[in-house]
XYZ file of C-alpha atoms in Angstrom:
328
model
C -21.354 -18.950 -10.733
C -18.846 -20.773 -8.013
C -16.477 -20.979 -11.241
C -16.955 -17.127 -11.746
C -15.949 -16.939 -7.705
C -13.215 -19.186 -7.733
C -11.750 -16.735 -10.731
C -12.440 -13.758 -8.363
C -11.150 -15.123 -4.670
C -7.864 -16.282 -7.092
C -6.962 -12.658 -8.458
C -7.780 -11.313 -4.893
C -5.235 -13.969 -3.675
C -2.269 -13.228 -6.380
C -2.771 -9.736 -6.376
C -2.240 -9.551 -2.358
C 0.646 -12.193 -2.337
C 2.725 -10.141 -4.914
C 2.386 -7.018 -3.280
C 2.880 -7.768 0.406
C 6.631 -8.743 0.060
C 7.975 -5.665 -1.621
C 5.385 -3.180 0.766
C 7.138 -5.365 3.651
C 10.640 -4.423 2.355
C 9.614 -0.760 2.031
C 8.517 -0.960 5.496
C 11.649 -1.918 7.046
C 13.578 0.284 4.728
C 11.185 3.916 6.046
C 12.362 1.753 9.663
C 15.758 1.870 9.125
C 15.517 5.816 7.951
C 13.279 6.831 11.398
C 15.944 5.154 13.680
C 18.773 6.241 11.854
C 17.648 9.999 12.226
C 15.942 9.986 15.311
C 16.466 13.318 16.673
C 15.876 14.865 13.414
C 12.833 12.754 12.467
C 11.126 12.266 16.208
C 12.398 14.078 18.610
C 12.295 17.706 17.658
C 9.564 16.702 14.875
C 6.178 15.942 16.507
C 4.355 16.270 13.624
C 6.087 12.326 12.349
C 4.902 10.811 15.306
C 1.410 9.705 14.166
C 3.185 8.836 10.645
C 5.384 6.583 12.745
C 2.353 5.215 14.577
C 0.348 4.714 11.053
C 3.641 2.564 9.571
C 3.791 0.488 12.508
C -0.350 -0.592 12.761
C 0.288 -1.132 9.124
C 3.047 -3.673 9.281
C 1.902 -5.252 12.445
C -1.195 -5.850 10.457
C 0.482 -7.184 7.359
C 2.333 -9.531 9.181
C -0.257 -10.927 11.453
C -3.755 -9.935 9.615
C -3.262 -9.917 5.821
C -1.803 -13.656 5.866
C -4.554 -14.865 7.181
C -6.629 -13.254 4.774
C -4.217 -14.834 2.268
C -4.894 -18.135 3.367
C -8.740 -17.562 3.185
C -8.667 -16.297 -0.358
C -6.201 -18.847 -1.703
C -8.322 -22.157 -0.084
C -12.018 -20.416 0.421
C -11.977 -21.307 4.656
C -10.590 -19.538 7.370
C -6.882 -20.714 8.808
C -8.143 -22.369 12.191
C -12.151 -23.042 12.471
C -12.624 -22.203 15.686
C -14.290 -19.699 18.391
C -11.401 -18.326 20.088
C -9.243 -17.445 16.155
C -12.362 -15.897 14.681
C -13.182 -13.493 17.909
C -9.281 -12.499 18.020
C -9.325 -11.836 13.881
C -12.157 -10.148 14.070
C -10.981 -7.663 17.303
C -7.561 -7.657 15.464
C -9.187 -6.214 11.816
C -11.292 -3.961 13.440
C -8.754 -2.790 16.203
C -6.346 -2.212 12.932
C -8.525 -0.350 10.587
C -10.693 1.916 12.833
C -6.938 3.481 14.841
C -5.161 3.595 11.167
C -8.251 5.843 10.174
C -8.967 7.638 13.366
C -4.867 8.282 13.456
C -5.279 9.898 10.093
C -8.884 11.951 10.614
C -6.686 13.466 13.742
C -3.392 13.957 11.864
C -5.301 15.889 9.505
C -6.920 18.444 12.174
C -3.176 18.605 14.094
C -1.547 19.587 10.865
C -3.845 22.838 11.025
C -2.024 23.639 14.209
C 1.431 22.580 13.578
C 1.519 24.487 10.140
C -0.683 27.799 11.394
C -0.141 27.837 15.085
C 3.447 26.372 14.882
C 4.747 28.695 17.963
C 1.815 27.469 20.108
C 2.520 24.060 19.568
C 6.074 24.469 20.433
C 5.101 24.543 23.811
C 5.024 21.755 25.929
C 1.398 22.282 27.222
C -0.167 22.918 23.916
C 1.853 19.746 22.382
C 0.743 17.392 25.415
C -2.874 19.139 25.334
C -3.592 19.107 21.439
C -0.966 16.192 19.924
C -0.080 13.685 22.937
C -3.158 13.058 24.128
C -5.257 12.794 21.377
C -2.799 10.225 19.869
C -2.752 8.456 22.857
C -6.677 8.111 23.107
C -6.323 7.125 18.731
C -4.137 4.084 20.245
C -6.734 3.293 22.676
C -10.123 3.814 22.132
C -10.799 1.562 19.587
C -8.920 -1.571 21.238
C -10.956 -0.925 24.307
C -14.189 -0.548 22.195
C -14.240 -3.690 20.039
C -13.032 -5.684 23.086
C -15.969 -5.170 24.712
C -18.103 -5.648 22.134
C -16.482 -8.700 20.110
C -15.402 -10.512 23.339
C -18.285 -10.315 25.568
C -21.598 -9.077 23.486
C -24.415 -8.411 25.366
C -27.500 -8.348 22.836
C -26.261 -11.202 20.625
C -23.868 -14.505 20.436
C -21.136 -14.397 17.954
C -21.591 -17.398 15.407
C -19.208 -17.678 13.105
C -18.888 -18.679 9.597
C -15.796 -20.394 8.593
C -16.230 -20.353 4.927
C -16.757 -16.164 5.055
C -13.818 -13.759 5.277
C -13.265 -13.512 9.100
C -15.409 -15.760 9.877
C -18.890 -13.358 9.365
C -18.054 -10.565 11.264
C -19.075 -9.287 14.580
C -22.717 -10.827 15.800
C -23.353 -6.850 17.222
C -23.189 -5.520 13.269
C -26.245 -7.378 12.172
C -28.304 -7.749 15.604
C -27.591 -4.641 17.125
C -29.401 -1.903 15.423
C -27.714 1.418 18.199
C -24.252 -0.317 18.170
C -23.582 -1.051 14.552
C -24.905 2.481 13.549
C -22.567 4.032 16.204
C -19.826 1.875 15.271
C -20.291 2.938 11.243
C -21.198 5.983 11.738
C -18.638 7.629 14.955
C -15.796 5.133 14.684
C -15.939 5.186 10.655
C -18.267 7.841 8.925
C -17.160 10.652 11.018
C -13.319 10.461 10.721
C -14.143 9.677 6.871
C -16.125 13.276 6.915
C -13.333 15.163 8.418
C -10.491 14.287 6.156
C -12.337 15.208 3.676
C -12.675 18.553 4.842
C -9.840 19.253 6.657
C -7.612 18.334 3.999
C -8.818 20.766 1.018
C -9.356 23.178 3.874
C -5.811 23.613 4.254
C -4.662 24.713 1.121
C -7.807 26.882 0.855
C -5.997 28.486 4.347
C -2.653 28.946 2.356
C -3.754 30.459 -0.682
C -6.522 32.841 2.113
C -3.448 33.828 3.633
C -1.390 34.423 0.451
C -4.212 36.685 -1.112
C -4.680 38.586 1.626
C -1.069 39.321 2.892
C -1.399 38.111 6.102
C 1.529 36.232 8.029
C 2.555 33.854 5.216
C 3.224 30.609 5.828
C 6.818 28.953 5.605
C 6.035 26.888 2.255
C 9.362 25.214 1.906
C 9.462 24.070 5.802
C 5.807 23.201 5.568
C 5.602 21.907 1.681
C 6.922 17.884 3.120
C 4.275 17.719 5.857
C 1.057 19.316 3.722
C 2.276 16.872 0.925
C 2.499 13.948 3.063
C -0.708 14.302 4.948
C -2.430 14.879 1.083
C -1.032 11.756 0.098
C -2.061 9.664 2.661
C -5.624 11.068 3.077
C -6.146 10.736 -0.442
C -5.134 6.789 0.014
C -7.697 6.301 2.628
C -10.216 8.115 0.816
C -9.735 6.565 -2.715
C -9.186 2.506 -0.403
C -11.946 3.158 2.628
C -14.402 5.851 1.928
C -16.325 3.800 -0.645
C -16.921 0.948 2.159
C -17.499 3.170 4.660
C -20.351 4.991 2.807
C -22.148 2.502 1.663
C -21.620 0.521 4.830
C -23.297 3.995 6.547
C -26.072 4.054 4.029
C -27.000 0.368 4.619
C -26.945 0.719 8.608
C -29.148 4.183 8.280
C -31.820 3.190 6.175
C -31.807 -0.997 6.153
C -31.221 -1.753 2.443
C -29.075 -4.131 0.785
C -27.314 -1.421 -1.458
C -24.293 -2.597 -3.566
C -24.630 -5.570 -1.107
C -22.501 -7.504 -3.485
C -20.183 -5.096 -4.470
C -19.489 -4.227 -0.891
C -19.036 -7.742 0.144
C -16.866 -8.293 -3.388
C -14.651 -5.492 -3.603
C -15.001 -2.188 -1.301
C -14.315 -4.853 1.790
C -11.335 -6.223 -0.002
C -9.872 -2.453 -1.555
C -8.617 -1.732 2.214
C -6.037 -3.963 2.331
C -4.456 -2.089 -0.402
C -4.404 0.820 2.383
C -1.840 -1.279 4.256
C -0.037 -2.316 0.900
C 0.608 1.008 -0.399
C 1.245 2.826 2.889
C 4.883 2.680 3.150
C 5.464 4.033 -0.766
C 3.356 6.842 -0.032
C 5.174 7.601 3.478
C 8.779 7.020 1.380
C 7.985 9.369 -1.432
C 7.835 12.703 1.146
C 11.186 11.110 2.929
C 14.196 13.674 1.723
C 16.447 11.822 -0.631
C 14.759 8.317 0.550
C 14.002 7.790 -3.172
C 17.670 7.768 -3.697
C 18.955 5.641 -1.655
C 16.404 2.998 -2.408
C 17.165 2.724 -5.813
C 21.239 2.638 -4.761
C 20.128 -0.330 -2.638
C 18.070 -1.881 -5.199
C 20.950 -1.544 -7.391
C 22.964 -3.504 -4.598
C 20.168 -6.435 -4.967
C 20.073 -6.704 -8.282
C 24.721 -6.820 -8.599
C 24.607 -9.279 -5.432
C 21.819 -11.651 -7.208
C 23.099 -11.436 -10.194
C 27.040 -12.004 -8.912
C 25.354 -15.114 -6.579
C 24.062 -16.446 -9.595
C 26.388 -15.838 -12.390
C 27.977 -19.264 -13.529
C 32.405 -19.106 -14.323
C 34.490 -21.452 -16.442
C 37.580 -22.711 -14.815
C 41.362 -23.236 -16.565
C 42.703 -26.336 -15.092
C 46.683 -25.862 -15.129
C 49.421 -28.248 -13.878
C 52.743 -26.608 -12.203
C 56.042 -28.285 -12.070
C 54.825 -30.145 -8.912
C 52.492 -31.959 -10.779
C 50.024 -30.117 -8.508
C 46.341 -29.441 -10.328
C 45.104 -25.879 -9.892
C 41.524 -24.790 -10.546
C 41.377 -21.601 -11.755
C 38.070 -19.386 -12.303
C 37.905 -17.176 -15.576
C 36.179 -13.973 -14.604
């Protein structure tokens, strides 16, 4: 059995360490494309801002959050066994996962407004009212939240477990009957609920509209941000709604349902949320596609020119002076 979870922890281990370098490089590289067109990409388009907001939790979580889960999976014991690195994991992951999802459950009610009330959000009341603010409270709710209730519990005392992916988890999820169901049920199973809703809803608005000849709406202005937003929803759905479920079922009614398969795989599936993030994002860029493979093309001529071994010609003028020549 401990040979049987060796073999598991290992593929867990290789399969995250040969995925988090190239989603790293595609994160820089979607970077690189949001400053370089700014104005086009931000400022007069509103509607990227959460995007921009999802990319960055994601790679500020890949390079502080994943490698520790790395670590754990590759040697079976968290990187530093003590208090203070569990409590700060812990708030981190949480902090991470519950604004990534909450950032998407809104993005997918805003993009009814931006695609069917696209005047009204042009205005800079609506736009504070309906997009600023509610991005703004995405950011900080959750932060706020699992501070409070990681750092400085109230109905238990966090004891952690350094040979358990970070470290146990919160003391509050198994002694705190109220909290944990809140936590699974508002911070998790509710944003879960609405995008899957509000995403199908949307196209069932379109094709509403088209049959009955109402105001139609602007397909090929519209087509990149409905596309996006499916993509992504469907990654968080496919990577987080099986965890979140089961994790809702479990807190509801007190059973030990797909315990193991929970703990095995649906807790480890997310990261792949964070690894796959940036392709998805990239695909919907215009042209982005294109100019990555012109700069993988780069890569693989500079590597191959850095590596690529010449003979030399060793010739002798009439100074007697030896010349080295490379052959190309």
């Amino acid at each position: 059995m401990a040979d049987a979870n060796d073999y598991l922890q290992f593929i867990k281990y290789t399969l995250l360490q040969i995925t988090i370098v190239p989603s790293l490089i595609c994160d820089i590289f979607v970077f690189i494309h949001f400053i370089r067109y700014w104005k086009k990409e931000m400022t007069t388009a509103p509607q990227n801002h959460i995007i921009f907001c999802l990319l960055l939790v994601s790679f500020i979580q890949k390079i502080s959050d994943v490698p520790f889960a790395i670590y754990y999976f590759r040697w079976n014991i968290v990187y530093q066994q003590t208090y203070n690195f569990c409590v700060i994991w812990d708030w981190f992951n949480y902090t991470a996962m519950t604004v990534s999802l909450q950032l998407v459950c809104w993005c997918s009610l805003e993009r009814h407004l931006f695609i069917f009330h696209s005047q009204m959000m042009k205005t800079k009341g609506f736009l504070i009212l309906f997009h600023y603010i509610p991005m703004i409270i995405c950011l900080s709710y959750t932060p706020i939240f699992y501070l409070r209730y990681i750092f400085f519990p109230t109905s238990c005392t966090n004891t952690w477990d350094y040979t358990t992916i970070y470290c146990g988890g919160a003391c509050y999820s198994y002694y705190d009957a109220v909290l944990g169901t809140f936590d699974w049920l508002f911070n998790y199973g509710l944003p879960t609920m609405i995008i899957i809703f509000a995403n199908p809803l949307i196209i069932c608005r379109i094709l509403w509209q088209k049959i009955n000849r109402q105001r139609p709406v602007q397909w090929s202005r519209q087509r990149r941000m409905i596309i996006q937003l499916s993509f992504i929803a469907l990654l968080y759905l496919l990577f987080m709604a099986p965890q979140v479920i089961v994790g809702s079922m479990q807190t509801l009614w007190g059973v030990d349902f797909l315990y193991d398969v929970q703990a095995d795989y649906f807790y480890y599936i997310v990261y792949f949320i964070n690894q796959l993030l940036p392709f998805v994002i990239i695909s919907s860029l215009p042209r982005t596609h294109k100019k990555l493979i012109q700069l993988m093309k780069h890569i693989k001529l500079f590597l191959r020119c850095g590596t690529q071994v010449h003979p030399f010609v060793t010739t002798v003028n009439a100074s007697n002076r030896v010349t080295i020549i490379a052959v190309h």
